mmCIF file of C-alpha atoms in Angstrom:
data_model
loop_
_atom_site.group_PDB
_atom_site.id
_atom_site.type_symbol
_atom_site.label_atom_id
_atom_site.label_comp_id
_atom_site.label_asym_id
_atom_site.label_seq_id
_atom_site.Cartn_x
_atom_site.Cartn_y
_atom_site.Cartn_z
ATOM 1 C CA MET A 80 12.927 -0.985 18.500
ATOM 2 C CA THR A 81 13.930 -4.468 17.369
ATOM 3 C CA VAL A 82 11.358 -7.189 16.716
ATOM 4 C CA ARG A 83 12.577 -9.164 19.850
ATOM 5 C CA LYS A 84 12.349 -5.984 21.998
ATOM 6 C CA ALA A 85 8.881 -5.188 20.631
ATOM 7 C CA TRP A 86 7.832 -8.845 21.801
ATOM 8 C CA VAL A 87 9.613 -8.326 25.017
ATOM 9 C CA VAL A 88 7.737 -4.923 25.693
ATOM 10 C CA ALA A 89 4.410 -6.596 24.970
ATOM 11 C CA ALA A 90 4.913 -9.592 27.093
ATOM 12 C CA ALA A 91 6.067 -7.549 29.886
ATOM 13 C CA VAL A 92 2.838 -5.077 29.855
ATOM 14 C CA ALA A 93 0.535 -8.164 29.529
ATOM 15 C CA GLY A 94 2.083 -10.109 32.202
ATOM 16 C CA ALA A 95 1.947 -7.072 34.586
ATOM 17 C CA GLY A 96 -1.856 -6.668 33.875
ATOM 18 C CA LEU A 97 -1.474 -2.808 32.804
ATOM 19 C CA SER A 98 -3.906 -3.075 30.162
ATOM 20 C CA PHE A 99 -6.939 -5.115 28.968
ATOM 21 C CA VAL A 100 -5.731 -3.849 25.385
ATOM 22 C CA MET A 101 -2.423 -5.719 25.804
ATOM 23 C CA LEU A 102 -3.868 -8.714 27.288
ATOM 24 C CA LEU A 103 -6.190 -8.999 24.146
ATOM 25 C CA VAL A 104 -3.268 -8.377 21.872
ATOM 26 C CA VAL A 105 -1.450 -11.276 23.637
ATOM 27 C CA GLY A 106 -4.163 -13.667 23.304
ATOM 28 C CA VAL A 107 -5.006 -12.803 19.674
ATOM 29 C CA TYR A 108 -1.482 -13.109 18.791
ATOM 30 C CA ILE A 109 -1.171 -16.543 20.335
ATOM 31 C CA VAL A 110 -3.889 -17.616 18.034
ATOM 32 C CA ALA A 111 -2.644 -16.022 15.210
ATOM 33 C CA GLY A 112 0.549 -17.978 15.402
ATOM 34 C CA ASN A 113 -1.253 -21.022 14.578
ATOM 35 C CA LEU A 114 -3.433 -19.820 11.765
ATOM 36 C CA ALA A 115 -3.600 -22.528 9.150
ATOM 37 C CA GLY A 116 -1.827 -21.385 5.813
ATOM 38 C CA GLY A 117 0.130 -18.533 7.249
ATOM 39 C CA VAL A 118 1.074 -16.508 4.390
ATOM 40 C CA GLY A 119 -1.607 -14.837 2.495
ATOM 41 C CA GLY A 120 -1.973 -15.116 -1.339
ATOM 42 C CA GLY A 121 -2.797 -12.804 -3.995
ATOM 43 C CA SER A 122 -5.097 -13.332 -6.947
ATOM 44 C CA VAL A 123 -6.150 -11.409 -10.142
ATOM 45 C CA GLY A 124 -8.792 -9.840 -7.990
ATOM 46 C CA LEU A 125 -8.418 -6.315 -6.736
ATOM 47 C CA ALA A 126 -8.595 -5.299 -2.930
ATOM 48 C CA LYS A 127 -11.545 -3.288 -2.094
ATOM 49 C CA GLY A 128 -11.373 0.161 -3.307
ATOM 50 C CA ALA A 129 -7.529 -0.098 -3.863
ATOM 51 C CA VAL A 130 -7.990 1.166 -7.333
ATOM 52 C CA PRO A 131 -10.340 4.093 -7.798
ATOM 53 C CA ALA A 132 -13.770 3.172 -8.996
ATOM 54 C CA VAL A 133 -13.548 4.951 -12.227
ATOM 55 C CA TYR A 134 -10.384 2.836 -13.191
ATOM 56 C CA GLN A 135 -11.164 -0.558 -11.738
ATOM 57 C CA THR A 136 -12.960 -2.100 -14.622
ATOM 58 C CA LEU A 137 -9.984 -0.747 -16.812
ATOM 59 C CA VAL A 138 -7.406 -2.297 -14.562
ATOM 60 C CA GLN A 139 -9.137 -5.639 -14.057
ATOM 61 C CA LYS A 140 -9.594 -6.024 -17.902
ATOM 62 C CA TRP A 141 -6.218 -5.043 -19.168
ATOM 63 C CA GLY A 142 -4.284 -6.496 -16.298
ATOM 64 C CA ASN A 143 -5.117 -10.004 -17.739
ATOM 65 C CA LEU A 144 -3.871 -8.995 -21.259
ATOM 66 C CA CYS A 145 -0.821 -11.525 -20.696
ATOM 67 C CA GLY A 146 0.525 -13.904 -18.363
ATOM 68 C CA ALA A 147 3.618 -11.661 -17.264
ATOM 69 C CA ILE A 148 0.952 -9.248 -15.629
ATOM 70 C CA ASN A 149 -2.130 -9.192 -13.665
ATOM 71 C CA PRO A 150 -4.638 -6.573 -12.529
ATOM 72 C CA ALA A 151 -2.771 -5.955 -8.977
ATOM 73 C CA LEU A 152 0.593 -5.558 -10.639
ATOM 74 C CA LEU A 153 -0.762 -3.233 -13.137
ATOM 75 C CA ALA A 154 -2.374 -1.005 -10.211
ATOM 76 C CA ALA A 155 0.961 -1.247 -8.399
ATOM 77 C CA GLN A 156 2.808 0.229 -11.463
ATOM 78 C CA LEU A 157 -0.068 3.107 -11.897
ATOM 79 C CA TYR A 158 0.167 4.012 -8.274
ATOM 80 C CA GLN A 159 3.960 3.882 -8.189
ATOM 81 C CA GLU A 160 4.134 5.938 -11.380
ATOM 82 C CA SER A 161 1.283 8.624 -10.677
ATOM 83 C CA GLY A 162 -0.936 7.640 -7.568
ATOM 84 C CA PHE A 163 -3.623 7.168 -10.107
ATOM 85 C CA ASN A 164 -3.392 11.029 -11.224
ATOM 86 C CA PRO A 165 -4.288 11.349 -14.835
ATOM 87 C CA ASN A 166 -2.795 14.765 -15.094
ATOM 88 C CA ALA A 167 0.593 13.816 -13.694
ATOM 89 C CA LYS A 168 3.628 15.199 -15.354
ATOM 90 C CA SER A 169 7.102 14.624 -14.209
ATOM 91 C CA PRO A 170 10.306 16.756 -14.446
ATOM 92 C CA ALA A 171 11.323 14.142 -17.115
ATOM 93 C CA LYS A 172 8.367 15.040 -18.964
ATOM 94 C CA ALA A 173 6.483 11.757 -18.346
ATOM 95 C CA GLU A 174 2.790 12.402 -18.707
ATOM 96 C CA GLY A 175 -0.336 10.817 -17.555
ATOM 97 C CA ILE A 176 -1.653 8.335 -15.224
ATOM 98 C CA ALA A 177 1.096 5.588 -16.719
ATOM 99 C CA GLN A 178 3.791 8.466 -16.968
ATOM 100 C CA PHE A 179 4.851 7.575 -20.531
ATOM 101 C CA ILE A 180 7.428 9.772 -22.067
ATOM 102 C CA PRO A 181 6.630 11.314 -25.558
ATOM 103 C CA GLY A 182 8.806 9.071 -27.605
ATOM 104 C CA THR A 183 7.734 5.689 -25.767
ATOM 105 C CA TRP A 184 4.042 6.875 -26.294
ATOM 106 C CA ALA A 185 4.672 7.474 -29.903
ATOM 107 C CA THR A 186 5.760 3.957 -30.168
ATOM 108 C CA HIS A 187 3.619 2.137 -27.840
ATOM 109 C CA GLY A 188 0.420 4.217 -26.965
ATOM 110 C CA VAL A 189 -2.546 2.321 -28.270
ATOM 111 C CA ASP A 190 -6.244 3.549 -28.776
ATOM 112 C CA GLY A 191 -7.772 1.704 -26.068
ATOM 113 C CA ASP A 192 -11.290 3.030 -26.116
ATOM 114 C CA GLY A 193 -11.611 3.022 -29.755
ATOM 115 C CA ASP A 194 -12.393 6.564 -30.300
ATOM 116 C CA GLY A 195 -9.997 7.128 -32.956
ATOM 117 C CA ASP A 196 -7.120 8.864 -31.205
ATOM 118 C CA ARG A 197 -4.328 7.956 -28.752
ATOM 119 C CA ASP A 198 -4.441 10.522 -25.809
ATOM 120 C CA VAL A 199 -1.650 9.985 -23.220
ATOM 121 C CA TRP A 200 -3.656 12.022 -20.706
ATOM 122 C CA ASP A 201 -6.745 9.867 -21.152
ATOM 123 C CA PRO A 202 -6.649 6.840 -18.709
ATOM 124 C CA ASN A 203 -8.937 5.098 -21.316
ATOM 125 C CA ASP A 204 -6.084 4.955 -23.714
ATOM 126 C CA ALA A 205 -3.134 5.209 -21.078
ATOM 127 C CA ILE A 206 -3.953 2.153 -18.953
ATOM 128 C CA PRO A 207 -4.381 -0.240 -21.709
ATOM 129 C CA SER A 208 -1.220 1.175 -23.330
ATOM 130 C CA ALA A 209 0.638 0.576 -20.139
ATOM 131 C CA ALA A 210 -0.573 -3.045 -20.071
ATOM 132 C CA SER A 211 0.213 -3.538 -23.797
ATOM 133 C CA TYR A 212 3.881 -2.318 -23.416
ATOM 134 C CA ASP A 213 4.460 -4.415 -20.427
ATOM 135 C CA CYS A 214 3.381 -7.391 -22.549
ATOM 136 C CA GLN A 215 5.464 -6.333 -25.342
ATOM 137 C CA LEU A 216 8.456 -6.042 -23.006
ATOM 138 C CA ALA A 217 7.459 -9.476 -21.789
ATOM 139 C CA SER A 218 7.656 -10.963 -25.096
ATOM 140 C CA TYR A 219 11.168 -9.455 -25.759
ATOM 141 C CA VAL A 220 12.604 -11.199 -22.794
ATOM 142 C CA LYS A 221 10.563 -14.433 -22.788
ATOM 143 C CA ASP A 222 13.612 -16.615 -23.435
ATOM 144 C CA ALA A 223 15.732 -15.036 -20.673
ATOM 145 C CA PRO A 224 16.090 -17.410 -17.619
ATOM 146 C CA GLY A 225 14.135 -16.428 -14.225
ATOM 147 C CA ASN A 226 10.827 -15.033 -13.588
ATOM 148 C CA ILE A 227 9.018 -13.743 -16.691
ATOM 149 C CA THR A 228 7.252 -10.889 -14.751
ATOM 150 C CA GLU A 229 10.459 -9.869 -12.989
ATOM 151 C CA ASN A 230 12.509 -9.813 -16.288
ATOM 152 C CA MET A 231 9.646 -7.701 -17.664
ATOM 153 C CA LEU A 232 9.826 -5.254 -15.094
ATOM 154 C CA ALA A 233 13.485 -5.058 -15.373
ATOM 155 C CA ALA A 234 13.184 -4.523 -18.961
ATOM 156 C CA TYR A 235 10.875 -1.560 -18.290
ATOM 157 C CA ASN A 236 13.583 -0.120 -16.113
ATOM 158 C CA ALA A 237 16.759 -1.117 -17.774
ATOM 159 C CA GLY A 238 15.694 -2.092 -21.340
ATOM 160 C CA ALA A 239 15.191 -5.554 -22.857
ATOM 161 C CA TYR A 240 18.587 -5.699 -23.984
ATOM 162 C CA ALA A 241 20.140 -5.485 -20.321
ATOM 163 C CA VAL A 242 17.729 -8.406 -19.290
ATOM 164 C CA ILE A 243 18.964 -10.620 -22.245
ATOM 165 C CA LYS A 244 22.653 -9.494 -21.879
ATOM 166 C CA TYR A 245 22.650 -10.544 -18.090
ATOM 167 C CA GLY A 246 20.242 -13.400 -18.508
ATOM 168 C CA GLY A 247 17.811 -12.134 -16.036
ATOM 169 C CA VAL A 248 17.314 -8.982 -13.791
ATOM 170 C CA PRO A 249 20.499 -7.013 -14.394
ATOM 171 C CA PRO A 250 22.707 -6.177 -11.426
ATOM 172 C CA TYR A 251 21.779 -2.525 -11.210
ATOM 173 C CA ARG A 252 20.693 -1.387 -7.771
ATOM 174 C CA GLU A 253 17.933 1.104 -9.324
ATOM 175 C CA THR A 254 16.568 -1.830 -11.680
ATOM 176 C CA ARG A 255 16.629 -4.539 -8.637
ATOM 177 C CA ASN A 256 14.732 -1.973 -6.421
ATOM 178 C CA TYR A 257 12.300 -1.208 -8.938
ATOM 179 C CA VAL A 258 11.320 -5.111 -9.589
ATOM 180 C CA LYS A 259 11.227 -5.531 -5.686
ATOM 181 C CA THR A 260 9.085 -2.427 -5.351
ATOM 182 C CA ILE A 261 6.275 -3.189 -7.829
ATOM 183 C CA THR A 262 6.200 -6.815 -6.895
ATOM 184 C CA THR A 263 5.929 -5.761 -3.206
ATOM 185 C CA LEU A 264 3.195 -3.225 -3.871
ATOM 186 C CA GLU A 265 1.381 -5.864 -5.974
ATOM 187 C CA GLN A 266 0.370 -7.371 -2.556
ATOM 188 C CA SER A 267 -1.365 -4.418 -1.417
ATOM 189 C CA PHE A 268 -3.572 -3.997 -4.248
ATOM 190 C CA ALA A 269 -4.457 -7.807 -4.548
ATOM 191 C CA ARG A 270 -7.364 -9.282 -2.996
ATOM 192 C CA PRO A 271 -6.176 -11.762 -0.751
ATOM 193 C CA VAL A 272 -7.272 -15.470 -1.021
ATOM 194 C CA ASN A 273 -5.945 -16.761 2.283
ATOM 195 C CA ARG A 274 -5.482 -15.230 5.522
ATOM 196 C CA VAL A 275 -2.345 -12.977 6.025
ATOM 197 C CA ASP A 276 0.490 -13.113 8.410
ATOM 198 C CA PRO A 277 0.180 -10.985 11.617
ATOM 199 C CA SER A 278 2.655 -8.454 11.958
ATOM 200 C CA ARG A 279 5.392 -8.986 14.441
ATOM 201 C CA GLN A 280 5.728 -5.122 15.295
ATOM 202 C CA ALA A 281 2.006 -4.781 15.865
ATOM 203 C CA ALA A 282 1.904 -5.385 19.590
ATOM 204 C CA ALA A 283 4.522 -2.646 20.280
ATOM 205 C CA ALA A 284 3.001 -0.458 17.980
ATOM 206 C CA ILE A 285 -0.354 -0.675 20.107
ATOM 207 C CA TYR A 286 1.556 -0.203 23.173
ATOM 208 C CA TYR A 287 3.031 3.255 21.780
ATOM 209 C CA ALA A 288 -0.329 4.519 20.913
ATOM 210 C CA GLN A 289 -1.711 3.340 24.148
ATOM 211 C CA LYS A 290 0.784 5.538 26.013
ATOM 212 C CA LYS A 291 -0.710 8.551 23.979
ATOM 213 C CA LEU A 292 -4.432 8.077 25.214
ATOM 214 C CA GLY A 293 -5.810 11.397 26.421
ATOM 215 C CA THR A 294 -3.239 13.502 24.335
ATOM 216 C CA PRO A 295 -5.139 16.479 22.595
ATOM 217 C CA TYR A 296 -5.629 16.292 18.757
ATOM 218 C CA LEU A 297 -3.597 18.552 16.814
ATOM 219 C CA TRP A 298 -4.310 18.435 12.949
ATOM 220 C CA GLY A 299 -0.726 17.973 11.115
ATOM 221 C CA GLY A 300 0.539 16.893 14.512
ATOM 222 C CA ASN A 301 3.536 14.670 14.388
ATOM 223 C CA GLY A 302 4.013 14.432 18.284
ATOM 224 C CA THR A 303 7.052 16.774 18.267
ATOM 225 C CA ALA A 304 8.104 18.821 21.229
ATOM 226 C CA ASP A 305 7.358 22.034 19.405
ATOM 227 C CA GLN A 306 3.702 20.717 18.893
ATOM 228 C CA GLY A 307 3.231 19.603 22.439
ATOM 229 C CA GLY A 308 3.784 15.957 21.727
ATOM 230 C CA ARG A 309 0.290 16.069 20.018
ATOM 231 C CA PHE A 310 -1.063 13.987 17.010
ATOM 232 C CA ASP A 311 -3.452 13.917 14.032
ATOM 233 C CA CYS A 312 -4.780 10.483 13.069
ATOM 234 C CA SER A 313 -2.103 9.532 10.571
ATOM 235 C CA GLY A 314 0.572 11.060 12.606
ATOM 236 C CA LEU A 315 -0.245 8.786 15.401
ATOM 237 C CA THR A 316 -0.240 5.817 13.433
ATOM 238 C CA LYS A 317 3.115 6.697 11.433
ATOM 239 C CA ALA A 318 4.781 7.437 14.793
ATOM 240 C CA ALA A 319 3.244 4.142 16.463
ATOM 241 C CA TYR A 320 5.192 1.990 13.631
ATOM 242 C CA GLU A 321 8.005 4.234 13.498
ATOM 243 C CA SER A 322 8.665 3.276 17.188
ATOM 244 C CA VAL A 323 9.337 -0.167 16.115
ATOM 245 C CA GLY A 324 11.288 0.643 12.927
ATOM 246 C CA VAL A 325 8.661 0.625 10.349
ATOM 247 C CA THR A 326 8.398 4.095 8.469
ATOM 248 C CA LEU A 327 4.750 4.737 6.899
ATOM 249 C CA PRO A 328 3.917 7.521 4.724
ATOM 250 C CA ARG A 329 2.531 10.445 6.455
ATOM 251 C CA VAL A 330 -1.051 10.532 5.017
ATOM 252 C CA ALA A 331 -3.655 7.827 5.634
ATOM 253 C CA ASN A 332 -4.657 7.220 1.975
ATOM 254 C CA ASP A 333 -0.985 6.093 1.277
ATOM 255 C CA GLN A 334 -0.694 4.135 4.637
ATOM 256 C CA TYR A 335 -3.620 1.998 3.078
ATOM 257 C CA ASN A 336 -0.960 0.651 0.717
ATOM 258 C CA ALA A 337 1.481 -0.498 3.413
ATOM 259 C CA GLY A 338 0.604 -4.290 3.223
ATOM 260 C CA PRO A 339 -2.376 -6.719 2.383
ATOM 261 C CA HIS A 340 -5.915 -6.041 3.293
ATOM 262 C CA PRO A 341 -7.536 -8.398 5.821
ATOM 263 C CA ALA A 342 -11.401 -8.707 5.779
ATOM 264 C CA ARG A 343 -13.123 -7.304 8.726
ATOM 265 C CA GLU A 344 -13.690 -10.673 10.300
ATOM 266 C CA GLU A 345 -9.968 -11.492 10.084
ATOM 267 C CA LEU A 346 -8.715 -8.325 11.796
ATOM 268 C CA LEU A 347 -5.913 -8.705 14.442
ATOM 269 C CA PRO A 348 -4.696 -6.078 17.003
ATOM 270 C CA GLY A 349 -2.155 -3.771 15.098
ATOM 271 C CA ASP A 350 -3.908 -3.602 11.965
ATOM 272 C CA LEU A 351 -4.456 -0.040 10.551
ATOM 273 C CA VAL A 352 -8.153 0.683 10.018
ATOM 274 C CA PHE A 353 -9.386 3.187 7.621
ATOM 275 C CA PHE A 354 -12.370 5.482 7.003
ATOM 276 C CA SER A 355 -13.836 7.396 3.987
ATOM 277 C CA ASP A 356 -17.062 8.862 2.678
ATOM 278 C CA ASP A 357 -16.252 7.190 -0.588
ATOM 279 C CA LEU A 358 -15.982 3.353 -0.079
ATOM 280 C CA THR A 359 -14.905 2.837 -3.816
ATOM 281 C CA ASN A 360 -11.638 4.807 -3.694
ATOM 282 C CA SER A 361 -8.755 4.406 -1.241
ATOM 283 C CA ARG A 362 -7.389 7.895 -2.457
ATOM 284 C CA THR A 363 -10.456 9.463 -0.629
ATOM 285 C CA ILE A 364 -9.686 7.870 2.740
ATOM 286 C CA ARG A 365 -9.657 10.546 5.404
ATOM 287 C CA HIS A 366 -9.142 8.774 8.673
ATOM 288 C CA VAL A 367 -7.040 5.901 10.273
ATOM 289 C CA GLY A 368 -6.662 4.335 13.593
ATOM 290 C CA ILE A 369 -4.911 1.273 15.119
ATOM 291 C CA TYR A 370 -7.104 -1.736 15.915
ATOM 292 C CA VAL A 371 -6.910 -3.056 19.380
ATOM 293 C CA GLY A 372 -9.638 -5.843 19.247
ATOM 294 C CA GLY A 373 -13.212 -6.202 20.263
ATOM 295 C CA GLY A 374 -14.514 -3.822 17.513
ATOM 296 C CA TYR A 375 -12.208 -0.724 18.873
ATOM 297 C CA MET A 376 -9.305 1.229 17.700
ATOM 298 C CA ILE A 377 -7.033 3.803 19.187
ATOM 299 C CA ASP A 378 -7.289 7.099 17.206
ATOM 300 C CA ALA A 379 -6.889 10.756 17.204
ATOM 301 C CA PRO A 380 -10.185 11.686 15.891
ATOM 302 C CA ARG A 381 -10.686 15.434 15.405
ATOM 303 C CA THR A 382 -9.908 18.900 16.521
ATOM 304 C CA GLY A 383 -11.264 19.333 20.109
ATOM 305 C CA ALA A 384 -10.813 15.745 20.972
ATOM 306 C CA VAL A 385 -8.160 13.502 22.486
ATOM 307 C CA ILE A 386 -6.716 10.384 21.521
ATOM 308 C CA ARG A 387 -8.998 7.548 22.753
ATOM 309 C CA PHE A 388 -10.721 4.411 22.089
ATOM 310 C CA ASP A 389 -13.370 4.460 19.341
ATOM 311 C CA PRO A 390 -15.483 1.891 17.747
ATOM 312 C CA ILE A 391 -14.649 0.853 14.252
ATOM 313 C CA ASP A 392 -17.930 -0.449 13.004
ATOM 314 C CA THR A 393 -19.344 2.606 11.400
ATOM 315 C CA PRO A 394 -20.992 3.427 8.052
ATOM 316 C CA ASP A 395 -17.978 5.038 6.904
ATOM 317 C CA TYR A 396 -15.411 1.985 7.700
ATOM 318 C CA PHE A 397 -13.366 1.473 4.567
ATOM 319 C CA GLY A 398 -11.234 -1.408 5.211
ATOM 320 C CA ALA A 399 -7.769 -2.498 6.873
ATOM 321 C CA THR A 400 -4.168 -3.057 6.238
ATOM 322 C CA ARG A 401 -1.734 -5.374 7.965
ATOM 323 C CA VAL A 402 1.373 -3.329 7.702
ATOM 324 C CA THR A 403 4.468 -5.280 6.467
ATOM 325 C CA GLU A 404 8.176 -3.824 6.483
ATOM 326 C CA ASP A 405 8.686 -4.452 3.002
ATOM 327 C CA GLY A 406 5.269 -2.883 2.080
ATOM 328 C CA ALA A 407 5.881 0.119 4.063
ATOM 329 C CA LYS A 408 9.603 0.372 2.326
ATOM 330 C CA ALA A 409 8.002 -0.011 -1.205
ATOM 331 C CA LEU A 410 5.836 3.086 -0.869
ATOM 332 C CA PRO A 411 6.785 6.145 -2.914
ATOM 333 C CA THR A 412 7.406 9.142 -0.937
ATOM 334 C CA THR A 413 5.194 11.205 -3.110
ATOM 335 C CA VAL A 414 2.357 10.065 -5.386
#
């Protein structure tokens, strides 16, 4: 469904008075369209729980090592590379939370915690090494035209020589995609300093979810015919946004990274809302719903229940994400 069609559907539903939810959506979006400031900005602060608490201090400290990086950018790299998994190993033999290959580690690994060794499997060494390597690459391409951070990321992917040769990000599809992916993901790890724009697909995503009210829950359910059209929590949110052309990851804790994170008092209908038993680590998120306003969401709660309205203000409320098309596209398929 196109954005234009999504808004036509939302307006039609509200105009017919079929649902208090859609009436609320339209009212909120009229206000949202006039928000002062509009686009949200990032800062060197990290969004709540976006980085596991055990690594947050490291990322915050080393993400400020030089002007070409910041904590949110460093977090985006670590998430893209390993999903914050310190034991990750790729088929290309890249190792650890920052996915260094042995040759690069031998040259650029640092003893970040000062314990006398350089251990690629230890985040206390690997995270400082990632930041240090980024800053070294930035120094290599500092005289190239263009944005220093984008040139640094391009050098990480294609090598500093290519950046210097082409006078900026080289015309390689893989490299340009890498730069866009990391800079887009950066927004999902940064603590917003302004309000963030409402999603134009949100109203139609709610409309989709609303039509599923009363459907029995199925763990692992994606709403397919062989599953009787049933969903689990993240299957419902994925299908709702897929109905308007936005593809989200399958699991809730990755859906959290599909855009910036509005505060509780800034929620708009269509925002995804998340729940966890550990409020310091987005990787432990276990539930997601679609906010509809008034402190309520539509969600698929658990086995034995049906898709329904539930309140969001519970002790396990983790936070929210305002889904963006670019944010969803930037997410890795596996982390």
